[in-house]
PDB file of C-alpha atoms in Angstrom:
ATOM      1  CA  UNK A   1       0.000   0.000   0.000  1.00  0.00           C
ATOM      2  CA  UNK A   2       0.752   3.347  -0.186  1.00  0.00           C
ATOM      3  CA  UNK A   3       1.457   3.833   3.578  1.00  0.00           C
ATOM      4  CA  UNK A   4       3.978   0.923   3.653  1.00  0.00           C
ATOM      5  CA  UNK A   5       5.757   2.233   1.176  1.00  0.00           C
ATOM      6  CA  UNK A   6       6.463   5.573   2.328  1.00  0.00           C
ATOM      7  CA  UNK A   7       7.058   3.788   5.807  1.00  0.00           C
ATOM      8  CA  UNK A   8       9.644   1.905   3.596  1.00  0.00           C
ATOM      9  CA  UNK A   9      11.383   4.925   2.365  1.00  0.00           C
ATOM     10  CA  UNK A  10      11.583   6.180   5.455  1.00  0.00           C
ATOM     11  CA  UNK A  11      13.189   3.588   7.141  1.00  0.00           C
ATOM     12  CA  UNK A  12      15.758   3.469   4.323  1.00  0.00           C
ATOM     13  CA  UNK A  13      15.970   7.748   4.747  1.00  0.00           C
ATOM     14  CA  UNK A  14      17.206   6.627   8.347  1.00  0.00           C
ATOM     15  CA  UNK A  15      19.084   4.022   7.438  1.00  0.00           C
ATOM     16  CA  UNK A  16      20.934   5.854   5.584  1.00  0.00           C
ATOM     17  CA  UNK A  17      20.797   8.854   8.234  1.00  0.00           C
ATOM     18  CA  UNK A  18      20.802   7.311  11.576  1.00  0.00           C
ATOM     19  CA  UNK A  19      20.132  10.458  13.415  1.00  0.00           C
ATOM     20  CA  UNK A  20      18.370  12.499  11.433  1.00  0.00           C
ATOM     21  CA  UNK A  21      18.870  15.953  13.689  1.00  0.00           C
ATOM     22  CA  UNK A  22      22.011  15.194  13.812  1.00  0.00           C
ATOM     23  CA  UNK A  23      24.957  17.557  11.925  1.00  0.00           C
ATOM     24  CA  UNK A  24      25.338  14.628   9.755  1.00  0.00           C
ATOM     25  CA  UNK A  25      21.999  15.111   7.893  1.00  0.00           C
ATOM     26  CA  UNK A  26      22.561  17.604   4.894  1.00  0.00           C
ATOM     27  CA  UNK A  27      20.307  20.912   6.068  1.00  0.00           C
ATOM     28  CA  UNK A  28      17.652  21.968   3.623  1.00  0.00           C
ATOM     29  CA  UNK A  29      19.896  25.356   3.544  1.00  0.00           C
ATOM     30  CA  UNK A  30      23.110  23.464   2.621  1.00  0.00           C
ATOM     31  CA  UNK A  31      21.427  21.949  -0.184  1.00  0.00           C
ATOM     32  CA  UNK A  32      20.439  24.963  -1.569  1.00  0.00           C
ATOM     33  CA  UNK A  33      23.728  26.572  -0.954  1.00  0.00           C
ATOM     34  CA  UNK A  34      25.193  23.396  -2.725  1.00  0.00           C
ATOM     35  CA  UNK A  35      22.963  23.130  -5.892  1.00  0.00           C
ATOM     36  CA  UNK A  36      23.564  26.949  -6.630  1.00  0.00           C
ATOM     37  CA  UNK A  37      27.240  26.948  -6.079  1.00  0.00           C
ATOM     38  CA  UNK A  38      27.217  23.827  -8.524  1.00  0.00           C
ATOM     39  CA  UNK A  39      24.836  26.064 -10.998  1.00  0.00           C
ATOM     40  CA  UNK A  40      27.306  29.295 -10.926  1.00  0.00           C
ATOM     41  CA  UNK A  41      30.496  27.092 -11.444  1.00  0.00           C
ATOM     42  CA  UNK A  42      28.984  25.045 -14.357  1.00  0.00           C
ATOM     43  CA  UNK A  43      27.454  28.546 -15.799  1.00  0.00           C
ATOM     44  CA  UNK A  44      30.716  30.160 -15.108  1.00  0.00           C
ATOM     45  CA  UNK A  45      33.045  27.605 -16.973  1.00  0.00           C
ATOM     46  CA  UNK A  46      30.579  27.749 -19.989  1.00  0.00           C
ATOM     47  CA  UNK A  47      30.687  31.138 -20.233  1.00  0.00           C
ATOM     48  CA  UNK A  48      34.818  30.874 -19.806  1.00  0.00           C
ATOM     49  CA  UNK A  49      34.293  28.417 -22.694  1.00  0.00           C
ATOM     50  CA  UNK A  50      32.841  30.198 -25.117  1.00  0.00           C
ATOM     51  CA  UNK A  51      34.900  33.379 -24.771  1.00  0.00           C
ATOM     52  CA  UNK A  52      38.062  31.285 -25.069  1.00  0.00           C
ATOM     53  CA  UNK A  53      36.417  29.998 -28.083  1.00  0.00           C
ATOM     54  CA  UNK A  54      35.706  33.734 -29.457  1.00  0.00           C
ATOM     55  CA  UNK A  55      39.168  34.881 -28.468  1.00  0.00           C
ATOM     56  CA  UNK A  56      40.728  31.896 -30.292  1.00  0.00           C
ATOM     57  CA  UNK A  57      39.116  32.565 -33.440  1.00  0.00           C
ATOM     58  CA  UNK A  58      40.462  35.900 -33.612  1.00  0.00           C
ATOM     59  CA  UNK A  59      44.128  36.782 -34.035  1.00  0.00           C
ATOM     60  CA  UNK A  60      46.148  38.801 -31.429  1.00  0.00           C
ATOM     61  CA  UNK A  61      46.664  42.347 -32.609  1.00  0.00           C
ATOM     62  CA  UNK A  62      50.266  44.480 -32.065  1.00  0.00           C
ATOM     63  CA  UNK A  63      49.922  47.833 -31.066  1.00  0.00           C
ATOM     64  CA  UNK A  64      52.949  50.356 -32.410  1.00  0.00           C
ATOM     65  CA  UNK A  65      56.341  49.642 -31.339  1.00  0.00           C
ATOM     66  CA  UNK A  66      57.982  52.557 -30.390  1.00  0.00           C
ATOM     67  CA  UNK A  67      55.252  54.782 -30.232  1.00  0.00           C
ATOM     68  CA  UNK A  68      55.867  58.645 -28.810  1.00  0.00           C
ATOM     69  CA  UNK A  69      52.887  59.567 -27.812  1.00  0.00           C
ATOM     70  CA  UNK A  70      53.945  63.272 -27.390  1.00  0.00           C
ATOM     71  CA  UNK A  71      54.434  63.656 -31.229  1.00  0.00           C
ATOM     72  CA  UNK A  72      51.373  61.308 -31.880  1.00  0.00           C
ATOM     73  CA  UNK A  73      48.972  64.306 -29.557  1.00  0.00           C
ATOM     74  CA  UNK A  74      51.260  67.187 -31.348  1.00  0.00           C
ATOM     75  CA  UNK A  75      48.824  68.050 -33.849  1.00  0.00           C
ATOM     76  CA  UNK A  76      45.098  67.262 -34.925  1.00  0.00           C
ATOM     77  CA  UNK A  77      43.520  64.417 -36.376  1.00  0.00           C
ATOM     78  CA  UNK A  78      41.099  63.806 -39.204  1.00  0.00           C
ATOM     79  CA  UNK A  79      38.674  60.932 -39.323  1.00  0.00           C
ATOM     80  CA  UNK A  80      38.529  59.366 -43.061  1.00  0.00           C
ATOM     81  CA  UNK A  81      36.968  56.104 -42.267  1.00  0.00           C
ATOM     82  CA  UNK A  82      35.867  54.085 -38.895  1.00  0.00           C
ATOM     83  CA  UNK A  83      33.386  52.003 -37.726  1.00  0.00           C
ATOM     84  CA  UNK A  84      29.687  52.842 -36.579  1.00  0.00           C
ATOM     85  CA  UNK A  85      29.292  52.226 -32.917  1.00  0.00           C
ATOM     86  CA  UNK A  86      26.857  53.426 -30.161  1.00  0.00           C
ATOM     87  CA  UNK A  87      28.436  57.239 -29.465  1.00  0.00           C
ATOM     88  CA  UNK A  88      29.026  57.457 -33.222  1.00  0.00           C
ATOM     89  CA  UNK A  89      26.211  56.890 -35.722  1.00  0.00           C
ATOM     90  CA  UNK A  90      26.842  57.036 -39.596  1.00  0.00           C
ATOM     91  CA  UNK A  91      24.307  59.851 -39.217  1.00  0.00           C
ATOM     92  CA  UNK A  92      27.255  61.764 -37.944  1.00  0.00           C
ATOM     93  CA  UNK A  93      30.323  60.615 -39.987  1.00  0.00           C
ATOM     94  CA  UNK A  94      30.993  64.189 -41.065  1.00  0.00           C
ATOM     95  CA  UNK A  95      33.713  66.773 -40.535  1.00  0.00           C
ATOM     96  CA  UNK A  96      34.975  64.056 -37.693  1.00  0.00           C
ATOM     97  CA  UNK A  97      37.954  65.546 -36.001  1.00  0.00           C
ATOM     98  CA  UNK A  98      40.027  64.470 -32.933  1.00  0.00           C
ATOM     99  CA  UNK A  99      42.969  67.014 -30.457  1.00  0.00           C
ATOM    100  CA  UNK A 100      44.065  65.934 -27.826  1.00  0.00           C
ATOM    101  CA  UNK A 101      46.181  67.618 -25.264  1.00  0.00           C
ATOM    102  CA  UNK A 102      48.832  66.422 -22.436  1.00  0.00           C
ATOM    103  CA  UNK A 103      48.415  67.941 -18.902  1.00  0.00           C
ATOM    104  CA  UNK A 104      49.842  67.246 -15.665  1.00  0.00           C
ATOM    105  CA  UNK A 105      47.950  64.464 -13.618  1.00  0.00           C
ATOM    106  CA  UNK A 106      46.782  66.768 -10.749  1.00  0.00           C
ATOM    107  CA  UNK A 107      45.289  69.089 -13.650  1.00  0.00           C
ATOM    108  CA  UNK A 108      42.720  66.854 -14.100  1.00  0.00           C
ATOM    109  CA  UNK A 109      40.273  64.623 -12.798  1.00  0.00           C
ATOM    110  CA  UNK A 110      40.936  61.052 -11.717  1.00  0.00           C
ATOM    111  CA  UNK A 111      44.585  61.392 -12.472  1.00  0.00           C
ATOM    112  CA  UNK A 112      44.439  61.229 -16.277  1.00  0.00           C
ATOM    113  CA  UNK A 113      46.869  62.493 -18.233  1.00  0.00           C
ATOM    114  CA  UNK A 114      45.301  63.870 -21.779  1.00  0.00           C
ATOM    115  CA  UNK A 115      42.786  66.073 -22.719  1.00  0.00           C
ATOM    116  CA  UNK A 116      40.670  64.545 -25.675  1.00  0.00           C
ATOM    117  CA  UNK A 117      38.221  66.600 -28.006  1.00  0.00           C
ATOM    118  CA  UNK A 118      36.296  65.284 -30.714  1.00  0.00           C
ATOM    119  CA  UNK A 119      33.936  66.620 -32.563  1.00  0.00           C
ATOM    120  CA  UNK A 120      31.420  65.059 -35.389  1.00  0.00           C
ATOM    121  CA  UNK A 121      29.173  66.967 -37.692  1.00  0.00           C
ATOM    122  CA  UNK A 122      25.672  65.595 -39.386  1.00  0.00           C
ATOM    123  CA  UNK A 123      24.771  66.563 -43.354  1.00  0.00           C
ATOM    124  CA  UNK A 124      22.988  69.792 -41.068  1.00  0.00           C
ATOM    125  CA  UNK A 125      26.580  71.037 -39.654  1.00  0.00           C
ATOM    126  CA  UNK A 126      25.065  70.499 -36.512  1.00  0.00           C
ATOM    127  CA  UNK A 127      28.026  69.543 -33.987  1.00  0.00           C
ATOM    128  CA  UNK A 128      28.333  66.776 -31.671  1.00  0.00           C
ATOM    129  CA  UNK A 129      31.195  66.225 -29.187  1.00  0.00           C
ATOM    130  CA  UNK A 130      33.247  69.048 -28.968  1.00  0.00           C
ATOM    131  CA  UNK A 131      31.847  70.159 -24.936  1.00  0.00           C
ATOM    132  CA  UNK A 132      31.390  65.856 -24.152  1.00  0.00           C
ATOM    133  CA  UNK A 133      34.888  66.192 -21.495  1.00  0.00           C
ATOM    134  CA  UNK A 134      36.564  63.401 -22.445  1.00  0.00           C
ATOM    135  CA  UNK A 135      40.138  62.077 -21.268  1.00  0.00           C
ATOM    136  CA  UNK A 136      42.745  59.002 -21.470  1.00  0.00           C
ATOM    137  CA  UNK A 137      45.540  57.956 -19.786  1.00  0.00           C
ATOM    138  CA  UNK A 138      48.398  55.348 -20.652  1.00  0.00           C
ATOM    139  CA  UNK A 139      46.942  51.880 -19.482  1.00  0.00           C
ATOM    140  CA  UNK A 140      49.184  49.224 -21.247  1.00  0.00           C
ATOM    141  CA  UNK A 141      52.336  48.417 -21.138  1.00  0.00           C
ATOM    142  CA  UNK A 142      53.147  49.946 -24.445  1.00  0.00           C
ATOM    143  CA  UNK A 143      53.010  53.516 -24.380  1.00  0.00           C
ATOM    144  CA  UNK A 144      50.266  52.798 -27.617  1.00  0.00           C
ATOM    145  CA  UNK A 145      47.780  51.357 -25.371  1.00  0.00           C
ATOM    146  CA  UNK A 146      45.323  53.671 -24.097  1.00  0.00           C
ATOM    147  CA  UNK A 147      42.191  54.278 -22.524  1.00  0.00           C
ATOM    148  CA  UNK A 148      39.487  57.044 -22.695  1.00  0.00           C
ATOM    149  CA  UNK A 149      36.419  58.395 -21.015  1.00  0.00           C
ATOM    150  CA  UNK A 150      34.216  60.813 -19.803  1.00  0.00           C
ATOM    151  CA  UNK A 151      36.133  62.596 -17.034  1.00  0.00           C
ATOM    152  CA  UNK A 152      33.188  62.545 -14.102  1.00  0.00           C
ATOM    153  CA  UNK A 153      34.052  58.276 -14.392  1.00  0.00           C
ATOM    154  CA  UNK A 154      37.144  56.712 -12.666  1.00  0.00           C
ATOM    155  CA  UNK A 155      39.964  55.709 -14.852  1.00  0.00           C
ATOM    156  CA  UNK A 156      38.705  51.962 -13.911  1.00  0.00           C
ATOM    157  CA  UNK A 157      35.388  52.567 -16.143  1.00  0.00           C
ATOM    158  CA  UNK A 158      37.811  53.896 -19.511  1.00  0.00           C
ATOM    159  CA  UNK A 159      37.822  51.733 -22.832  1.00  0.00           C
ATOM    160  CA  UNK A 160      40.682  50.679 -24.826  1.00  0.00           C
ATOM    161  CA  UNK A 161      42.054  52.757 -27.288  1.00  0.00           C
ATOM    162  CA  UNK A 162      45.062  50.868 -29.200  1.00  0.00           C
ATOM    163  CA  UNK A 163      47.209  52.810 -31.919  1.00  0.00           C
ATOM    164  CA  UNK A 164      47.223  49.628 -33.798  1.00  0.00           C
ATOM    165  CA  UNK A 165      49.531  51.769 -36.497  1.00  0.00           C
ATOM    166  CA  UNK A 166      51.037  55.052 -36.761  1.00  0.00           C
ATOM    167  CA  UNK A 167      53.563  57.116 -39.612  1.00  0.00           C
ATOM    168  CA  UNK A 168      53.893  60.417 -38.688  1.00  0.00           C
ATOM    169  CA  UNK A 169      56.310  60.939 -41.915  1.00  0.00           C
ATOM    170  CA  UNK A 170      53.551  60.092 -44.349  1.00  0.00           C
ATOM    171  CA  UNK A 171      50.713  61.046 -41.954  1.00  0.00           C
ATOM    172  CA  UNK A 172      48.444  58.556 -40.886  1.00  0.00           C
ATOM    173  CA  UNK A 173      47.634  56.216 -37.855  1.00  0.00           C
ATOM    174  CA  UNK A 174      45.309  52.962 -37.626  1.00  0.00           C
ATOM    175  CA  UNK A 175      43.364  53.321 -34.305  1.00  0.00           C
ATOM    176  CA  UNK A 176      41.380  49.924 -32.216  1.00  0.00           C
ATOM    177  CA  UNK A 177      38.966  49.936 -29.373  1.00  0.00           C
ATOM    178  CA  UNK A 178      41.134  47.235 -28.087  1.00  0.00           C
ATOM    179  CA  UNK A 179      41.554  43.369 -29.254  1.00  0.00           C
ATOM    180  CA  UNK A 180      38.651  42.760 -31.496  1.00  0.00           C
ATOM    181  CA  UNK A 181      36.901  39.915 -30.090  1.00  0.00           C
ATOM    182  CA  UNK A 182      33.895  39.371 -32.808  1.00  0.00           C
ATOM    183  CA  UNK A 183      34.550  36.876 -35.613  1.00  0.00           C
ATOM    184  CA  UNK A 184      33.010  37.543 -38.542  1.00  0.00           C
ATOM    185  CA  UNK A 185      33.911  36.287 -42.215  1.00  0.00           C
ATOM    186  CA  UNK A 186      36.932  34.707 -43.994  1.00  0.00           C
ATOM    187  CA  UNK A 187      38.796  34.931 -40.109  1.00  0.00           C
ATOM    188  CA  UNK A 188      38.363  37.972 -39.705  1.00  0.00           C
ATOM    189  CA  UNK A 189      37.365  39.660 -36.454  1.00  0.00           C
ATOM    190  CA  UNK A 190      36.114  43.459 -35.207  1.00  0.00           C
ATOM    191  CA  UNK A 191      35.144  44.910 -32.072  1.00  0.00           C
ATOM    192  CA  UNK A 192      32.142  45.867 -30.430  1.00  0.00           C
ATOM    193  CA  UNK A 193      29.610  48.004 -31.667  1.00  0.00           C
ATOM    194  CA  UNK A 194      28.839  49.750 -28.412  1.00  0.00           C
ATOM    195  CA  UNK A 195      30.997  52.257 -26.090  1.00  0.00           C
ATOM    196  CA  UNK A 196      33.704  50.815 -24.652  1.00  0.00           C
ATOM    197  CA  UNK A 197      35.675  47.758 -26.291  1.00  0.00           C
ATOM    198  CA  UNK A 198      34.725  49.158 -29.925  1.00  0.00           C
ATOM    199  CA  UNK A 199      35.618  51.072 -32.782  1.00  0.00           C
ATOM    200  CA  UNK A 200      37.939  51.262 -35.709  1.00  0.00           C
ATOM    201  CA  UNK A 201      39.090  54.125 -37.265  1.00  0.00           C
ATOM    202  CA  UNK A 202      41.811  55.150 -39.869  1.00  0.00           C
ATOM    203  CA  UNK A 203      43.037  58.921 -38.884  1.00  0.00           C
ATOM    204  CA  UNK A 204      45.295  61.485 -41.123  1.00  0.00           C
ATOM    205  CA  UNK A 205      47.020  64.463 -40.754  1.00  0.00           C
ATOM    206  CA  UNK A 206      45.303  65.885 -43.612  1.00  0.00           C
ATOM    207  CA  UNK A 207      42.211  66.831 -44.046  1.00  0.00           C
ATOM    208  CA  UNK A 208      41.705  65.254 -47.466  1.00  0.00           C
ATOM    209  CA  UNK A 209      44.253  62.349 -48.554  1.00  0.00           C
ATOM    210  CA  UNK A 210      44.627  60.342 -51.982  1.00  0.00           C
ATOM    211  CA  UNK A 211      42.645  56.920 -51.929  1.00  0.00           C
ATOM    212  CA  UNK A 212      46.150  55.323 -51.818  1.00  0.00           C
ATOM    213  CA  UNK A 213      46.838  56.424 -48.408  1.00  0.00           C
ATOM    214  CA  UNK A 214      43.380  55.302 -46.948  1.00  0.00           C
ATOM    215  CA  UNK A 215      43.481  51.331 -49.032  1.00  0.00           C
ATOM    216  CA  UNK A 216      47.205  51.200 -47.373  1.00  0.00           C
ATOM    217  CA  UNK A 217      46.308  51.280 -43.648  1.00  0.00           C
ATOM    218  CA  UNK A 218      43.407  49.362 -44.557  1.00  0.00           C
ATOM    219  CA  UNK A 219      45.860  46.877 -45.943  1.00  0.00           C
ATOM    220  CA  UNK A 220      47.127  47.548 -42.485  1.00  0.00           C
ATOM    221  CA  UNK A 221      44.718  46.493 -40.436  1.00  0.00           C
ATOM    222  CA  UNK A 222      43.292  43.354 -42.994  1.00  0.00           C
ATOM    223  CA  UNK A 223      47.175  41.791 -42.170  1.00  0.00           C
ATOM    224  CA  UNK A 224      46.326  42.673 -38.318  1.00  0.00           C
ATOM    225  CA  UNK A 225      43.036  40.639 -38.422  1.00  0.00           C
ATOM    226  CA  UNK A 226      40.405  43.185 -38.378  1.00  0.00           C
ATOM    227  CA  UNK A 227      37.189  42.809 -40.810  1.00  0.00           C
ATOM    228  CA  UNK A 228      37.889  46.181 -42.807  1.00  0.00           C
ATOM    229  CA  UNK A 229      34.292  45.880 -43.849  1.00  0.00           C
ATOM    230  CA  UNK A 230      33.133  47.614 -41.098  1.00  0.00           C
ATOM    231  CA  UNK A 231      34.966  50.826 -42.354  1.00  0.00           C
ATOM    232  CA  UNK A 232      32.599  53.490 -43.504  1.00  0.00           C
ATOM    233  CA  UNK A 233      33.565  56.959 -45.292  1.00  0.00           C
ATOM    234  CA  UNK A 234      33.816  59.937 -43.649  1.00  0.00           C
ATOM    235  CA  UNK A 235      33.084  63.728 -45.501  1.00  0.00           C
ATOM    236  CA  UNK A 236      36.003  66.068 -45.116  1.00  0.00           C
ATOM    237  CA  UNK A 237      35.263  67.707 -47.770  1.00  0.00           C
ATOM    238  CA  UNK A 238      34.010  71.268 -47.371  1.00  0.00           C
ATOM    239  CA  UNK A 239      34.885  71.431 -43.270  1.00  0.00           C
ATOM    240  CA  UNK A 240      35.549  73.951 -41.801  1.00  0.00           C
ATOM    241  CA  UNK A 241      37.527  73.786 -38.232  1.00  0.00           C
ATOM    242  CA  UNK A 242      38.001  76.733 -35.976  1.00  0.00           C
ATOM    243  CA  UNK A 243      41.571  76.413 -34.384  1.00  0.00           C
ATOM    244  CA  UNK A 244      41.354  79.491 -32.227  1.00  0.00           C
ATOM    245  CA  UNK A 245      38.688  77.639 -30.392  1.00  0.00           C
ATOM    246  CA  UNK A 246      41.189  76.323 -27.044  1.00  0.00           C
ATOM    247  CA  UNK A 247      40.729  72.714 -25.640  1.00  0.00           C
ATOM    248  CA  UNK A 248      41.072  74.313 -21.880  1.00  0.00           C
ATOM    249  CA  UNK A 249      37.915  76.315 -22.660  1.00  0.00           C
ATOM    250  CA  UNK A 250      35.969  73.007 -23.153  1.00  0.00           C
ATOM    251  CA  UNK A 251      35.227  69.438 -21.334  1.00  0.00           C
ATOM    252  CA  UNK A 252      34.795  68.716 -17.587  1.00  0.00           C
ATOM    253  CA  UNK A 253      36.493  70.392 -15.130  1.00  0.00           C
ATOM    254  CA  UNK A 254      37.351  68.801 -11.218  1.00  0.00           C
ATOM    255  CA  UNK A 255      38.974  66.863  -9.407  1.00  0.00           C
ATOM    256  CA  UNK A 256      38.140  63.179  -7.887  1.00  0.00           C
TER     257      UNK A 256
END
């Protein structure tokens, strides 16, 4: 019946636990603690898993040896191609310039050491960028790996910015939002598409450049791995770009 065999399984329950109040009998809380420990790990090595997996399928990128960054900040920068990500829509991939500006830790906030300005323009000339208060600071080992962000968040909170490439003789520089991590096609990988961790872009010290120039550090960055299809034009033509304008009369200002 019914009742002997749940007086059965009881029997064997103490069997198997002769004294059931005992420490030796597993606690309903222990359980608990036990199955969801069990759950994180196995979630936790899966997830290791996969990444690995990602990582492996992309190849390592080289940032630039020998990189100075003091004649890399020297003058400005213009955008001829990059990728779209969240800050950046292809609504706004004109008249896309970038300064940036070494100061003294204490002179700004979180102990960062350069002052970044870009600025973006839509087909309206309307201007996006230029007041956001953005800064980086040297965070690899190679002077070429840096990080930027918005100066009100800690240096912790800053996403990669790798100068994958960089000529100043002939004027150009290949620039990564870190190790791209996404494969794609044909082996090739990119990075994200949101804030931090993404981003490609080819910069020149011209304003307008010969095709040449711009197909060469694309060869550049095809030989490093990245999917150059994610490379979309940028308008210089017709921009105008007021240089009187200082960077210390624009971006955050304060101290942590």
């Amino acid at each position: 019946s019914c009742l002997v065999q749940h007086t059965t399984t009881q029997n064997e329950d103490i069997k198997r636990f002769p004294k059931a109040t005992s420490s030796h009998y597993p606690s309903p809380t222990y359980i608990m603690i036990r199955e969801t420990t069990t759950k994180f790990l196995f979630y936790g090595i899966s997830l290791l898993s996969i990444f690995s997996r990602v990582n492996a399928e992309c190849q390592n990128v080289t940032v630039q040896s020998g990189f100075i960054l003091d004649e890399y900040i020297s003058q400005p920068w213009y955008v001829q191609q990059q990728q779209v990500n969240r800050y950046l829509p292809e609504d706004r991939f004109f008249c896309v310039r970038a300064d940036y500006e070494k100061k003294r830790w204490w002179e700004l906030p979180w102990q960062y050491s350069i002052r970044v300005n870009n600025q973006a323009q839509d087909a309206d000339g309307n201007i996006f960028g230029a007041d956001f208060g953005l800064y980086a600071y040297v965070r690899g080992p190679e002077n070429a790996q840096l990080a930027v962000s918005p100066g009100f968040l800690p240096r912790a909170f800053a996403g990669d910015y790798w100068v994958i490439a960089y000529n100043e003789a002939d004027g150009y520089a290949l620039i990564s939002g870190g190790q791209p991590t996404v494969p794609t096609t044909d082996g090739k990988c990119k990075t994200g598409d949101g804030i931090n961790e993404s981003g490609l872009w080819i910069f020149t010290r011209q304003q307008t450049v010969s095709d040449d120039l711009v197909e060469r550090v694309r060869g550049i960055a095809e030989e490093q791995g990245f999917d150059t299809s994610v490379l979309k034009e940028v308008i210089q033509e017709g921009c105008t770009y007021d240089d009187r304008r200082r960077m210390d009369e624009v971006g955050v200002r304060g101290s942590a």
